[in-house]
């Protein structure tokens, strides 16, 4: 009957910026490598390979003088130092949001807090975060929280793609584990909006098809959100995996969403493939991709007009892990509202 693509999908600005930096370096004739896959998407990885951009898992695989692109997840300070010492040209594609996390972690360490980090063990972003706070207490699933020791002064920070409800629940739990608690809400707003829009789509369909890399943490979380809502979910990496019409037996309405490394074109291909399997050309989309203009504060090389500058200032009030200001229209529907972020330095909560 209908095929719906969730709103506000496509590759997020952090991943897109890292990809663009790799392409620019290669176009300038540099021997260019990415340290780890810069994106969880087979098609984009293949495109980078065709351009001569090679993926490496270790700096030892990069020749001296070559360019190495740091992916959006970021790396530890030790990795950056080693790259420089080896004479490599470091092109930092770390997401601006993750850079803020690094700065806040370093500040918490300097202030002497015992840090609790909510994150997935061995995830590249988490590995990078632990490089700034080696003694942080890393926790993931709720059953492990009871192992958190009691401390006088604690601070909570999170991997950017963790679900907001989980972060809030851990914050409430930690109130009873310490005398002073500092909470920094570093859940990425792109992640929050994508989860909200996926949930909204899941409520109106019989089946959700979630498109993204098998190793993508934020893609797995989208699948989980659909299932929590009671909507059956099918996670795939590309339209090529859709070969069995039986998976859509008895389904009248299908929703399509994707992780932060999934281009909108991939979602459209999936929607067309579903229509083919159903023997119909019908389908509609709620997708609202916006032209990529770079990370917050970037204007793609053009000078903003006076009106643009005013709009830019209004937007900046809700940018960054510590930014304040109103959330986008429609945000918060169906998911627990993230804790309001202080406008400047994070405050403390005494218990």
mmCIF file of N, CA, C and O in Angstrom, residues 17 74 98 152 166 181 185 204 220 245 253 259 340:
data_model
loop_
_atom_site.group_PDB
_atom_site.id
_atom_site.type_symbol
_atom_site.label_atom_id
_atom_site.label_comp_id
_atom_site.label_asym_id
_atom_site.label_seq_id
_atom_site.Cartn_x
_atom_site.Cartn_y
_atom_site.Cartn_z
ATOM 1 N N UNK A 17 31.958 15.388 6.216
ATOM 2 C CA UNK A 17 33.148 16.236 6.223
ATOM 3 C C UNK A 17 34.427 15.398 6.123
ATOM 4 O O UNK A 17 35.361 15.753 5.402
ATOM 5 N N UNK A 74 37.230 9.956 15.606
ATOM 6 C CA UNK A 74 38.378 10.478 16.334
ATOM 7 C C UNK A 74 39.314 9.376 16.804
ATOM 8 O O UNK A 74 39.014 8.179 16.691
ATOM 9 N N UNK A 98 32.553 15.376 18.433
ATOM 10 C CA UNK A 98 33.476 14.511 19.163
ATOM 11 C C UNK A 98 34.663 15.324 19.686
ATOM 12 O O UNK A 98 35.174 15.063 20.780
ATOM 13 N N UNK A 152 33.243 10.411 45.812
ATOM 14 C CA UNK A 152 32.786 11.705 46.315
ATOM 15 C C UNK A 152 32.381 12.625 45.174
ATOM 16 O O UNK A 152 31.310 13.242 45.214
ATOM 17 N N UNK A 166 18.794 6.171 27.791
ATOM 18 C CA UNK A 166 19.770 5.383 28.540
ATOM 19 C C UNK A 166 20.712 6.300 29.326
ATOM 20 O O UNK A 166 21.059 6.027 30.485
ATOM 21 N N UNK A 181 27.803 15.346 41.553
ATOM 22 C CA UNK A 181 27.705 14.754 40.219
ATOM 23 C C UNK A 181 27.634 15.851 39.167
ATOM 24 O O UNK A 181 26.765 16.729 39.218
ATOM 25 N N UNK A 185 25.756 16.290 28.870
ATOM 26 C CA UNK A 185 24.956 15.597 27.864
ATOM 27 C C UNK A 185 25.626 15.741 26.502
ATOM 28 O O UNK A 185 25.496 16.772 25.837
ATOM 29 N N UNK A 204 3.667 4.011 12.249
ATOM 30 C CA UNK A 204 2.661 4.042 11.193
ATOM 31 C C UNK A 204 2.809 2.921 10.176
ATOM 32 O O UNK A 204 2.118 2.930 9.159
ATOM 33 N N UNK A 220 22.324 -0.052 14.568
ATOM 34 C CA UNK A 220 21.785 -1.096 15.453
ATOM 35 C C UNK A 220 20.779 -0.505 16.436
ATOM 36 O O UNK A 220 19.775 -1.143 16.763
ATOM 37 N N UNK A 245 10.674 -12.134 -1.389
ATOM 38 C CA UNK A 245 9.394 -11.439 -1.200
ATOM 39 C C UNK A 245 8.650 -11.926 0.037
ATOM 40 O O UNK A 245 7.802 -11.197 0.577
ATOM 41 N N UNK A 253 2.248 -1.737 4.870
ATOM 42 C CA UNK A 253 2.964 -0.471 4.986
ATOM 43 C C UNK A 253 4.388 -0.739 5.455
ATOM 44 O O UNK A 253 4.607 -1.409 6.458
ATOM 45 N N UNK A 259 21.185 4.636 8.988
ATOM 46 C CA UNK A 259 22.152 5.173 9.925
ATOM 47 C C UNK A 259 22.831 6.421 9.387
ATOM 48 O O UNK A 259 22.579 6.858 8.256
ATOM 49 N N UNK A 340 18.233 19.271 29.837
ATOM 50 C CA UNK A 340 18.594 20.577 29.291
ATOM 51 C C UNK A 340 20.055 20.860 29.564
ATOM 52 O O UNK A 340 20.551 20.662 30.657
#
